[in-house]
CSV table of C-alpha atoms in Angstrom, one decimal:
chain,number,residue,atom,x,y,z
A,58,UNK,CA,-0.1,0.0,0.0
A,59,UNK,CA,2.9,2.4,0.8
A,60,UNK,CA,4.5,1.6,-2.6
A,61,UNK,CA,1.1,2.5,-4.2
A,62,UNK,CA,1.0,5.7,-2.3
A,63,UNK,CA,4.6,6.7,-3.3
A,64,UNK,CA,4.0,5.8,-7.1
A,65,UNK,CA,0.8,8.1,-7.0
A,66,UNK,CA,3.0,10.9,-5.3
A,67,UNK,CA,5.6,10.6,-8.0
A,68,UNK,CA,2.5,10.7,-10.6
A,69,UNK,CA,1.4,13.9,-9.1
A,70,UNK,CA,4.7,15.7,-9.3
A,71,UNK,CA,4.8,15.0,-13.1
A,72,UNK,CA,1.4,16.6,-13.7
A,73,UNK,CA,0.1,20.0,-14.2
A,74,UNK,CA,-3.6,19.4,-13.0
A,75,UNK,CA,-3.4,16.0,-11.2
A,76,UNK,CA,-7.0,16.1,-9.7
A,77,UNK,CA,-7.8,12.5,-10.4
A,78,UNK,CA,-4.4,11.3,-9.0
A,79,UNK,CA,-4.8,13.5,-6.0
A,80,UNK,CA,-8.1,11.8,-5.2
A,81,UNK,CA,-6.7,8.4,-5.6
A,82,UNK,CA,-3.7,9.3,-3.5
A,83,UNK,CA,-6.1,10.5,-0.8
A,84,UNK,CA,-8.1,7.3,-0.9
A,85,UNK,CA,-5.0,5.1,-0.8
A,86,UNK,CA,-3.5,6.9,2.3
A,87,UNK,CA,-6.6,6.3,4.3
A,88,UNK,CA,-5.7,2.6,4.2
A,89,UNK,CA,-1.9,2.8,4.6
A,90,UNK,CA,-0.8,2.4,8.4
A,91,UNK,CA,1.3,5.3,9.6
A,92,UNK,CA,4.2,2.9,10.6
A,93,UNK,CA,4.4,1.8,6.9
A,94,UNK,CA,4.8,5.5,5.8
A,95,UNK,CA,7.3,6.2,8.4
A,96,UNK,CA,9.4,3.4,6.8
A,97,UNK,CA,9.2,5.2,3.5
A,98,UNK,CA,9.7,8.8,4.8
A,99,UNK,CA,13.1,9.2,3.0
A,100,UNK,CA,11.3,8.5,-0.2
A,101,UNK,CA,8.5,11.0,0.4
A,102,UNK,CA,8.8,14.2,-2.0
A,103,UNK,CA,6.5,16.7,-0.6
A,104,UNK,CA,7.7,19.9,-2.3
A,105,UNK,CA,5.3,19.1,-5.3
A,106,UNK,CA,2.4,19.0,-3.1
A,107,UNK,CA,3.2,22.2,-1.4
A,108,UNK,CA,3.8,24.0,-5.0
A,109,UNK,CA,0.2,22.8,-6.0
A,110,UNK,CA,-1.2,24.8,-2.9
A,111,UNK,CA,-0.1,28.0,-4.8
A,112,UNK,CA,-2.5,27.5,-7.5
A,113,UNK,CA,-6.0,29.0,-6.9
A,114,UNK,CA,-8.0,25.9,-7.2
A,115,UNK,CA,-10.3,25.2,-4.2
A,116,UNK,CA,-10.6,21.3,-4.6
A,117,UNK,CA,-7.0,20.8,-5.4
A,118,UNK,CA,-6.0,22.9,-2.4
A,119,UNK,CA,-8.4,20.8,-0.1
A,120,UNK,CA,-6.9,17.6,-1.5
A,121,UNK,CA,-3.5,18.7,-1.1
A,122,UNK,CA,-4.2,19.9,2.6
A,123,UNK,CA,-5.6,16.6,3.4
A,124,UNK,CA,-2.8,14.5,2.0
A,125,UNK,CA,-0.2,16.6,3.4
A,126,UNK,CA,-1.7,16.2,7.1
A,127,UNK,CA,-1.2,12.5,6.6
A,128,UNK,CA,2.0,12.3,5.1
A,129,UNK,CA,3.7,15.0,7.4
A,130,UNK,CA,2.7,12.9,10.4
A,131,UNK,CA,5.4,10.4,9.0
A,132,UNK,CA,8.1,12.9,8.5
A,133,UNK,CA,10.3,14.0,11.5
A,134,UNK,CA,10.0,17.3,12.8
A,135,UNK,CA,13.7,18.3,12.3
A,136,UNK,CA,13.3,17.2,8.5
A,137,UNK,CA,10.3,19.3,8.0
A,138,UNK,CA,12.1,22.4,9.9
A,139,UNK,CA,15.3,22.0,7.6
A,140,UNK,CA,13.8,21.0,4.3
A,141,UNK,CA,10.4,22.6,4.1
A,142,UNK,CA,11.2,26.1,5.6
A,143,UNK,CA,10.4,28.0,2.4
A,144,UNK,CA,7.0,26.0,2.0
A,145,UNK,CA,6.2,26.7,5.6
A,146,UNK,CA,6.7,30.5,5.0
A,147,UNK,CA,4.6,30.5,2.1
A,148,UNK,CA,2.0,28.5,4.0
A,149,UNK,CA,1.6,31.0,6.7
A,150,UNK,CA,0.8,33.7,4.1
A,151,UNK,CA,-1.6,31.6,2.1
A,152,UNK,CA,-5.0,33.1,1.5
A,153,UNK,CA,-6.7,29.7,2.5
A,154,UNK,CA,-6.9,29.3,6.2
A,155,UNK,CA,-6.7,25.5,6.1
A,156,UNK,CA,-3.3,25.8,4.6
A,157,UNK,CA,-2.3,28.2,7.5
A,158,UNK,CA,-3.7,25.9,10.0
A,159,UNK,CA,-1.9,23.0,8.3
A,160,UNK,CA,1.4,24.9,8.6
A,161,UNK,CA,1.0,25.9,12.0
A,162,UNK,CA,0.1,22.4,13.1
A,163,UNK,CA,3.8,21.6,11.7
A,164,UNK,CA,5.2,24.5,13.4
A,165,UNK,CA,3.6,23.1,16.6
A,166,UNK,CA,5.4,19.7,16.0
A,167,UNK,CA,8.6,21.6,15.4
A,168,UNK,CA,8.4,23.7,18.4
A,169,UNK,CA,7.8,20.7,20.7
A,170,UNK,CA,11.0,19.3,19.4
A,171,UNK,CA,14.3,20.4,21.2
A,172,UNK,CA,16.5,19.8,18.1
A,173,UNK,CA,14.1,21.1,15.5
A,174,UNK,CA,13.0,24.2,17.5
A,175,UNK,CA,16.6,25.9,16.8
A,176,UNK,CA,15.7,25.8,13.1
A,177,UNK,CA,12.9,28.2,13.6
A,178,UNK,CA,14.5,30.4,16.2
A,179,UNK,CA,17.1,31.0,13.3
A,180,UNK,CA,14.5,31.8,10.7
A,181,UNK,CA,13.4,35.4,11.6
A,182,UNK,CA,11.0,35.6,8.5
A,183,UNK,CA,9.1,32.4,9.8
A,184,UNK,CA,8.9,33.9,13.2
A,185,UNK,CA,7.5,37.2,11.8
A,186,UNK,CA,4.9,35.3,9.9
A,187,UNK,CA,3.8,33.4,12.9
A,188,UNK,CA,3.3,36.6,14.9
A,189,UNK,CA,1.3,38.2,11.9
A,190,UNK,CA,-1.0,35.1,12.0
A,191,UNK,CA,-2.3,36.5,15.4
A,192,UNK,CA,-3.9,39.3,13.6
A,193,UNK,CA,-5.9,37.2,11.2
A,194,UNK,CA,-9.7,36.8,11.1
A,195,UNK,CA,-9.6,33.1,11.8
A,196,UNK,CA,-9.6,32.3,15.4
A,197,UNK,CA,-8.2,28.7,15.1
A,198,UNK,CA,-5.2,30.2,13.1
A,199,UNK,CA,-4.6,32.9,15.9
A,200,UNK,CA,-5.0,30.3,18.6
A,201,UNK,CA,-2.3,28.0,17.0
A,202,UNK,CA,0.1,31.0,16.5
A,203,UNK,CA,-0.3,32.1,20.0
A,204,UNK,CA,0.4,28.4,21.1
A,205,UNK,CA,3.5,28.1,18.9
A,206,UNK,CA,5.0,31.4,20.2
A,207,UNK,CA,4.2,30.4,23.8
A,208,UNK,CA,6.0,27.2,23.4
A,209,UNK,CA,9.1,28.9,21.7
A,210,UNK,CA,9.2,31.3,24.8
A,211,UNK,CA,9.9,28.4,27.2
A,212,UNK,CA,13.6,28.5,26.3
A,213,UNK,CA,16.1,31.3,26.9
A,214,UNK,CA,16.8,31.4,23.1
A,215,UNK,CA,13.1,31.8,22.4
A,216,UNK,CA,12.6,34.6,25.0
A,217,UNK,CA,15.5,36.5,23.3
A,218,UNK,CA,14.1,36.0,19.8
A,219,UNK,CA,10.6,37.2,20.7
A,220,UNK,CA,11.6,40.2,23.1
A,221,UNK,CA,15.2,41.2,22.0
A,222,UNK,CA,14.7,41.6,18.4
A,223,UNK,CA,12.6,43.3,15.6
A,224,UNK,CA,9.8,40.6,16.5
A,225,UNK,CA,8.7,42.8,19.3
A,226,UNK,CA,8.0,45.7,17.0
A,227,UNK,CA,6.0,43.1,14.8
A,228,UNK,CA,4.1,42.1,17.7
A,229,UNK,CA,3.3,45.8,18.7
A,230,UNK,CA,2.4,46.4,15.3
A,231,UNK,CA,-0.1,43.6,15.0
A,232,UNK,CA,-1.6,44.8,18.3
A,233,UNK,CA,-2.9,47.9,16.5
A,234,UNK,CA,-5.1,45.7,14.0
A,235,UNK,CA,-8.1,46.0,16.3
A,236,UNK,CA,-9.2,45.5,20.0
A,237,UNK,CA,-9.7,41.7,19.5
A,238,UNK,CA,-6.2,41.1,18.4
A,239,UNK,CA,-4.7,43.4,21.0
A,240,UNK,CA,-6.5,41.0,23.5
A,241,UNK,CA,-4.9,38.2,21.7
A,242,UNK,CA,-1.6,39.5,22.3
A,243,UNK,CA,-2.2,40.3,25.8
A,244,UNK,CA,-3.3,36.5,26.1
A,245,UNK,CA,0.0,35.5,24.7
A,246,UNK,CA,2.0,37.8,27.1
A,247,UNK,CA,0.1,36.3,30.0
A,248,UNK,CA,0.8,32.9,29.1
A,249,UNK,CA,4.6,33.9,28.8
A,250,UNK,CA,4.6,35.9,31.9
A,251,UNK,CA,3.1,32.7,34.0
A,252,UNK,CA,5.9,30.4,33.1
A,253,UNK,CA,8.7,32.0,35.4
A,254,UNK,CA,10.0,35.3,37.1
A,255,UNK,CA,12.4,35.6,34.3
A,256,UNK,CA,9.7,35.2,31.7
A,257,UNK,CA,7.7,37.8,33.5
A,258,UNK,CA,10.7,40.1,33.6
A,259,UNK,CA,11.0,39.9,29.7
A,260,UNK,CA,7.4,40.7,29.3
A,261,UNK,CA,7.4,43.6,31.8
A,262,UNK,CA,10.4,45.1,30.2
A,263,UNK,CA,8.6,45.1,26.8
A,264,UNK,CA,6.1,47.4,28.2
A,265,UNK,CA,3.3,45.2,27.2
A,266,UNK,CA,2.3,44.0,30.7
A,267,UNK,CA,2.2,47.6,31.8
A,268,UNK,CA,0.0,48.4,29.0
A,269,UNK,CA,-2.5,45.6,30.0
A,270,UNK,CA,-2.6,46.8,33.4
A,271,UNK,CA,-3.3,50.3,32.5
A,272,UNK,CA,-6.2,49.1,30.5
A,273,UNK,CA,-7.4,47.1,33.6
A,274,UNK,CA,-7.7,50.2,35.6
A,275,UNK,CA,-8.7,52.6,32.8
A,276,UNK,CA,-12.1,54.1,32.3
A,277,UNK,CA,-13.5,51.9,29.6
A,278,UNK,CA,-15.7,49.3,31.5
A,279,UNK,CA,-15.9,46.8,28.7
A,280,UNK,CA,-12.0,46.7,28.4
A,281,UNK,CA,-11.8,46.4,32.3
A,282,UNK,CA,-14.0,43.3,32.0
A,283,UNK,CA,-11.7,41.7,29.3
A,284,UNK,CA,-8.4,42.3,31.0
A,285,UNK,CA,-9.4,41.4,34.4
A,286,UNK,CA,-9.7,37.8,33.2
A,287,UNK,CA,-6.0,37.8,31.8
A,288,UNK,CA,-4.7,39.4,35.1
A,289,UNK,CA,-6.5,36.6,37.1
A,290,UNK,CA,-4.6,34.1,34.9
A,291,UNK,CA,-1.3,35.8,35.8
A,292,UNK,CA,-2.3,35.8,39.6
A,293,UNK,CA,-2.5,31.8,39.3
A,294,UNK,CA,1.3,32.1,39.8
A,295,UNK,CA,3.3,33.1,42.9
A,296,UNK,CA,5.6,35.3,41.0
A,297,UNK,CA,2.6,36.9,39.2
A,298,UNK,CA,0.7,37.7,42.5
A,299,UNK,CA,3.9,39.2,43.9
A,300,UNK,CA,4.3,41.4,40.8
A,301,UNK,CA,0.8,42.5,41.0
A,302,UNK,CA,1.0,43.3,44.6
A,303,UNK,CA,4.2,45.2,44.2
A,304,UNK,CA,2.7,47.3,41.3
A,305,UNK,CA,-0.3,48.2,43.5
A,306,UNK,CA,-2.7,46.5,41.2
A,307,UNK,CA,-4.5,44.3,43.9
A,308,UNK,CA,-5.1,47.7,45.9
A,309,UNK,CA,-6.4,49.4,42.7
A,310,UNK,CA,-8.8,46.6,41.9
A,311,UNK,CA,-10.1,46.8,45.4
A,312,UNK,CA,-10.5,50.4,45.2
A,313,UNK,CA,-12.5,50.1,42.0
A,314,UNK,CA,-14.8,47.6,43.8
A,315,UNK,CA,-15.2,50.2,46.5
A,316,UNK,CA,-16.2,52.8,43.8
A,317,UNK,CA,-18.5,50.5,42.1
A,318,UNK,CA,-21.7,51.5,44.0
A,319,UNK,CA,-21.6,54.9,42.4
A,320,UNK,CA,-20.9,53.5,38.9
A,321,UNK,CA,-24.0,52.7,36.8
A,322,UNK,CA,-21.9,50.4,34.5
A,323,UNK,CA,-20.2,48.4,37.4
A,324,UNK,CA,-22.2,45.3,36.3
A,325,UNK,CA,-19.9,44.8,33.4
A,326,UNK,CA,-16.7,44.4,35.3
A,327,UNK,CA,-17.7,43.7,38.8
A,328,UNK,CA,-18.2,40.0,38.4
A,329,UNK,CA,-14.6,39.6,36.9
A,330,UNK,CA,-13.1,41.7,39.9
A,331,UNK,CA,-14.9,39.7,42.5
A,332,UNK,CA,-13.7,36.3,41.0
A,333,UNK,CA,-10.1,37.9,40.8
A,334,UNK,CA,-10.3,38.3,44.6
A,335,UNK,CA,-11.9,34.8,45.0
A,336,UNK,CA,-8.9,33.1,43.3
A,337,UNK,CA,-6.5,35.2,44.9
A,338,UNK,CA,-7.9,34.3,48.3
A,339,UNK,CA,-7.8,30.5,47.7
A,340,UNK,CA,-4.3,30.7,46.2
A,341,UNK,CA,-2.8,32.7,48.9
A,342,UNK,CA,-4.5,32.7,52.4
A,343,UNK,CA,-8.4,33.3,52.5
A,344,UNK,CA,-7.8,34.9,56.1
A,345,UNK,CA,-5.1,37.3,55.0
A,346,UNK,CA,-6.9,38.3,51.7
A,347,UNK,CA,-10.4,39.0,53.5
A,348,UNK,CA,-8.7,40.8,56.2
A,349,UNK,CA,-6.7,43.1,54.2
A,350,UNK,CA,-9.6,43.4,51.5
A,351,UNK,CA,-12.9,43.4,53.5
A,352,UNK,CA,-14.6,45.2,50.6
A,353,UNK,CA,-14.2,41.8,48.8
A,354,UNK,CA,-16.3,39.8,51.2
A,355,UNK,CA,-18.7,42.7,51.7
A,356,UNK,CA,-19.5,42.8,48.0
A,357,UNK,CA,-19.9,38.9,47.8
A,358,UNK,CA,-22.5,39.1,50.4
A,359,UNK,CA,-24.1,42.2,48.6
A,360,UNK,CA,-24.2,40.4,45.3
A,361,UNK,CA,-26.3,37.5,46.8
A,362,UNK,CA,-29.0,40.1,47.5
A,363,UNK,CA,-29.0,41.1,43.8
A,364,UNK,CA,-32.0,40.5,41.4
A,365,UNK,CA,-29.5,40.0,38.6
A,366,UNK,CA,-28.9,36.1,38.1
A,367,UNK,CA,-25.4,36.8,36.8
A,368,UNK,CA,-24.4,38.6,40.0
A,369,UNK,CA,-25.8,36.0,42.1
A,370,UNK,CA,-24.1,33.3,40.1
A,371,UNK,CA,-20.7,34.9,40.5
A,372,UNK,CA,-21.4,35.4,44.2
A,373,UNK,CA,-22.3,31.7,44.6
A,374,UNK,CA,-19.2,30.5,42.7
A,375,UNK,CA,-17.0,32.7,44.8
A,376,UNK,CA,-18.5,31.5,48.1
A,377,UNK,CA,-17.7,28.0,46.7
A,378,UNK,CA,-14.2,28.8,46.0
A,379,UNK,CA,-13.6,30.6,49.3
A,380,UNK,CA,-15.1,27.8,51.2
A,381,UNK,CA,-13.2,25.0,49.4
A,382,UNK,CA,-10.5,24.8,52.2
A,383,UNK,CA,-10.6,24.8,56.0
A,384,UNK,CA,-9.2,28.3,56.4
A,385,UNK,CA,-11.8,29.6,54.0
A,386,UNK,CA,-14.6,28.0,55.9
A,387,UNK,CA,-13.4,29.5,59.1
A,388,UNK,CA,-13.5,32.9,57.4
A,389,UNK,CA,-17.1,32.4,56.4
A,390,UNK,CA,-17.9,31.1,59.9
A,391,UNK,CA,-16.6,34.5,61.3
A,392,UNK,CA,-19.3,36.4,59.6
A,393,UNK,CA,-21.8,34.5,61.9
A,394,UNK,CA,-25.5,34.8,61.3
A,395,UNK,CA,-24.9,36.7,58.0
A,396,UNK,CA,-23.5,33.7,56.4
A,397,UNK,CA,-26.2,31.5,57.7
A,398,UNK,CA,-28.8,33.8,56.0
A,399,UNK,CA,-26.6,33.6,52.9
A,400,UNK,CA,-26.8,29.9,53.0
A,401,UNK,CA,-30.6,30.1,53.3
A,402,UNK,CA,-30.6,32.1,50.0
A,403,UNK,CA,-28.2,29.6,48.2
A,404,UNK,CA,-30.8,26.7,49.4
A,405,UNK,CA,-33.7,28.8,48.0
A,406,UNK,CA,-31.9,29.5,44.6
A,407,UNK,CA,-31.0,25.7,44.5
A,408,UNK,CA,-34.6,24.8,44.6
A,409,UNK,CA,-36.2,27.7,42.7
A,410,UNK,CA,-33.5,29.3,40.2
A,411,UNK,CA,-32.8,28.5,36.5
A,412,UNK,CA,-31.2,25.1,35.9
A,413,UNK,CA,-27.8,26.7,35.3
A,414,UNK,CA,-27.9,28.7,38.6
A,415,UNK,CA,-29.3,25.6,40.6
A,416,UNK,CA,-26.1,23.5,39.4
A,417,UNK,CA,-23.8,26.5,40.4
A,418,UNK,CA,-25.4,26.6,43.8
A,419,UNK,CA,-25.2,22.8,44.3
A,420,UNK,CA,-21.6,23.0,43.2
A,421,UNK,CA,-20.9,25.8,45.8
A,422,UNK,CA,-22.6,23.8,48.4
A,423,UNK,CA,-20.7,20.6,47.7
A,424,UNK,CA,-17.4,22.8,47.9
A,425,UNK,CA,-18.3,24.6,51.3
A,426,UNK,CA,-19.5,21.2,52.9
A,427,UNK,CA,-16.7,18.9,52.0
A,428,UNK,CA,-14.0,18.2,54.6
A,429,UNK,CA,-11.3,15.7,54.0
A,430,UNK,CA,-11.2,13.0,56.8
A,431,UNK,CA,-7.8,13.9,57.9
A,432,UNK,CA,-9.0,17.5,58.6
A,433,UNK,CA,-12.0,16.8,60.4
A,434,UNK,CA,-12.3,18.1,64.1
A,435,UNK,CA,-15.3,18.3,66.5
A,436,UNK,CA,-15.6,22.0,65.9
A,437,UNK,CA,-15.5,21.8,62.1
A,438,UNK,CA,-18.1,19.0,62.2
A,439,UNK,CA,-20.5,21.1,64.5
A,440,UNK,CA,-19.9,23.9,62.0
A,441,UNK,CA,-20.9,22.2,59.0
A,442,UNK,CA,-23.9,20.4,60.7
A,443,UNK,CA,-25.2,23.9,61.8
A,444,UNK,CA,-24.6,25.2,58.3
A,445,UNK,CA,-26.6,22.5,56.6
A,446,UNK,CA,-29.5,23.2,58.8
A,447,UNK,CA,-29.5,26.7,57.5
A,448,UNK,CA,-30.0,25.7,53.9
A,449,UNK,CA,-33.7,24.9,54.2
A,450,UNK,CA,-36.4,23.3,56.5
A,451,UNK,CA,-35.3,19.8,55.4
A,452,UNK,CA,-32.1,20.1,53.4
A,453,UNK,CA,-31.8,16.2,52.8
A,454,UNK,CA,-35.3,16.0,51.4
A,455,UNK,CA,-34.6,19.2,49.2
A,456,UNK,CA,-31.4,17.7,47.6
A,457,UNK,CA,-33.4,14.3,47.2
A,458,UNK,CA,-36.1,16.2,45.5
A,459,UNK,CA,-33.7,17.9,43.1
A,460,UNK,CA,-31.9,14.6,42.4
A,461,UNK,CA,-35.3,13.0,41.3
A,462,UNK,CA,-35.7,15.8,38.7
A,463,UNK,CA,-35.3,14.4,35.0
A,464,UNK,CA,-32.2,16.2,34.3
A,465,UNK,CA,-28.8,14.5,34.6
A,466,UNK,CA,-26.7,17.6,35.3
A,467,UNK,CA,-29.0,18.3,38.4
A,468,UNK,CA,-29.1,14.6,39.3
A,469,UNK,CA,-25.3,14.6,39.5
A,470,UNK,CA,-24.9,17.9,41.1
A,471,UNK,CA,-27.3,16.8,43.9
A,472,UNK,CA,-25.5,13.5,44.3
A,473,UNK,CA,-22.2,15.6,44.7
A,474,UNK,CA,-23.7,17.4,47.7
A,475,UNK,CA,-24.5,14.1,49.3
A,476,UNK,CA,-21.0,12.8,48.4
A,477,UNK,CA,-19.5,16.0,50.1
A,478,UNK,CA,-21.1,15.4,53.3
A,479,UNK,CA,-21.1,11.3,53.2
A,480,UNK,CA,-17.9,11.1,55.5
A,481,UNK,CA,-19.5,13.3,58.2
A,482,UNK,CA,-21.1,11.4,61.1
A,483,UNK,CA,-24.0,13.9,61.5
A,484,UNK,CA,-24.8,13.5,58.0
A,485,UNK,CA,-24.7,9.6,58.0
A,486,UNK,CA,-27.3,9.9,60.9
A,487,UNK,CA,-29.6,12.2,58.7
A,488,UNK,CA,-29.4,9.9,55.8
A,489,UNK,CA,-30.0,6.7,57.9
A,490,UNK,CA,-32.8,8.3,59.7
A,491,UNK,CA,-34.4,9.7,56.5
A,492,UNK,CA,-37.1,7.2,55.3
A,493,UNK,CA,-36.0,5.5,52.3
A,494,UNK,CA,-32.7,7.1,51.8
A,495,UNK,CA,-30.5,4.2,52.4
A,496,UNK,CA,-32.6,2.3,49.8
A,497,UNK,CA,-32.2,5.3,47.3
A,498,UNK,CA,-28.4,5.1,47.7
A,499,UNK,CA,-28.4,1.4,47.0
A,500,UNK,CA,-30.9,1.5,44.0
A,501,UNK,CA,-29.0,1.1,40.7
A,502,UNK,CA,-32.1,1.7,38.7
A,503,UNK,CA,-32.5,5.4,39.3
A,504,UNK,CA,-29.3,6.2,37.3
A,505,UNK,CA,-29.6,5.8,33.5
A,506,UNK,CA,-26.6,7.6,32.1
A,507,UNK,CA,-22.9,7.1,32.6
A,508,UNK,CA,-22.4,10.3,34.5
A,509,UNK,CA,-25.1,9.6,37.1
A,510,UNK,CA,-23.8,6.0,37.6
A,511,UNK,CA,-20.4,7.5,38.1
A,512,UNK,CA,-21.8,10.3,40.5
A,513,UNK,CA,-23.8,7.6,42.4
A,514,UNK,CA,-20.8,5.4,42.7
A,515,UNK,CA,-18.7,8.2,44.2
A,516,UNK,CA,-21.3,8.6,46.8
A,517,UNK,CA,-21.4,4.9,47.7
A,518,UNK,CA,-17.4,5.0,47.7
A,519,UNK,CA,-17.5,7.8,50.1
A,520,UNK,CA,-19.9,6.3,52.6
A,521,UNK,CA,-18.3,2.9,52.3
A,522,UNK,CA,-14.9,4.3,53.1
A,523,UNK,CA,-16.0,6.1,56.1
A,524,UNK,CA,-14.9,4.8,59.5
A,525,UNK,CA,-18.1,5.6,61.0
A,526,UNK,CA,-20.6,4.3,58.5
A,527,UNK,CA,-20.7,0.6,59.8
A,528,UNK,CA,-21.7,1.8,63.2
A,529,UNK,CA,-24.4,4.4,62.1
A,530,UNK,CA,-25.8,2.5,59.2
A,531,UNK,CA,-25.6,-1.0,60.7
A,532,UNK,CA,-23.4,-3.9,59.6
A,533,UNK,CA,-26.1,-5.3,56.9
A,534,UNK,CA,-26.0,-2.0,55.0
A,535,UNK,CA,-22.4,-1.5,55.2
A,536,UNK,CA,-21.8,-4.9,53.6
A,537,UNK,CA,-24.5,-3.8,51.0
A,538,UNK,CA,-22.3,-0.7,50.4
A,539,UNK,CA,-19.0,-2.7,50.1
A,540,UNK,CA,-20.8,-5.1,47.7
A,541,UNK,CA,-22.1,-2.2,45.4
A,542,UNK,CA,-18.4,-0.8,45.5
A,543,UNK,CA,-16.8,-4.1,44.5
A,544,UNK,CA,-19.3,-4.7,41.6
A,545,UNK,CA,-18.4,-1.2,40.2
A,546,UNK,CA,-20.6,1.7,38.8
A,547,UNK,CA,-22.1,-0.1,36.0
A,548,UNK,CA,-23.0,-3.6,37.2
A,549,UNK,CA,-26.4,-4.9,35.9
A,550,UNK,CA,-28.0,-7.7,38.1
A,551,UNK,CA,-28.5,-10.8,36.0
A,552,UNK,CA,-32.2,-11.5,35.3
A,553,UNK,CA,-32.9,-15.2,36.1
A,554,UNK,CA,-35.1,-17.2,33.8
A,555,UNK,CA,-37.0,-20.4,34.7
A,556,UNK,CA,-37.6,-23.1,32.2
A,557,UNK,CA,-41.0,-24.3,32.1
A,558,UNK,CA,-41.7,-27.9,31.0
A,559,UNK,CA,-43.5,-28.0,27.6
A,560,UNK,CA,-43.2,-24.4,26.7
A,561,UNK,CA,-42.5,-23.3,23.2
């Protein structure tokens, strides 16, 4: 088969308009294993196929792209970088986006290869074309270009190529195309900055990080909303948080939240700013962040009172993030009855809101109530038990009712709540004393799809692995849980059939 493909490839290179041969080659290649093509890699002459891309013929271009995608997989990245460099450059300036995507996929292979990447770093023209791909209309092309440049910047040589040459001027030129492209460049800069303190230093020296931060705290509310997402990404790293703190950016964001009450357009950027602090708190110290920036906690509580589902959703997500570790739970506990009232609102929304907001509420509840077994103390267990009773008059029945609704996403989210509390003795007592609950846990017929079966299995696993469940549920039920666990999530009980004498 590989020999037949090679023969067709040679035939293609001899003809001016080889459509029939291209169709035949495409068909043959679908049946040739990649291992066979790799064995014949030295014989592959791809130049003629790249030349055919330069002709303005749609079907011919489509066929060539499809064939090259297959054949190039058999060729080592170093060979592509050294022997097809001119073809790659042409590919990046081609009018057809599928050719650009094909080319960038090869650039992606090259930059992942430590030997081949130096070939690209020494090819200033190719690097320039990659930068200009960020400014195109096609998002897939731009994303592939960003990914390649980000990967190139993982090495010292790559950082120097991008930030200590004319390439930086090209990057700044591309930024001026329009707002969308400018944000794409910021996205690249944040990705590079996040790698290491040295990478961040290159990016700050370029002036592009400063420009991003200026836009974040500027007057344009829509720009603020976009920029805060990127700055949040930078804050995921310790060196990024340290830089933002040194530059006074965190204080500025706090001040903007303070002034949001008097800004009629604050709903555009406020959710992003609150999310920023939520992520900051959980990555650093919830207590320190909440004490230093009390306006953050104040605003989260305030947003739960909003009539705007977007604001409520962000507040609920943030509470879920904040309460995901023990220190964050203790910060929430310090707000006393205020947090209990907030839990009541979350319980109400979990029952009455739109499906999307219900799921977000259930996810937040799961996060707030889960305590790893090794971190459980009597005080923490008393706290979560008290919180649980604040959610509604009968929280267990509330979540059971939600889990019985005919929506798999809601069903799974409710099961996650049960799983979060399943290793806490007070919750096990509630479950055991709730009529029919133990049978509901054991009943496999309730779940019909894979996600639901997996979610039920996690609940059974959390119960079965708890040290207190045998005592609370009783040994017979404990053994049933262990049996369920050993049978796996997708077990189907065999249906026994009885033969009747004389039956047809």
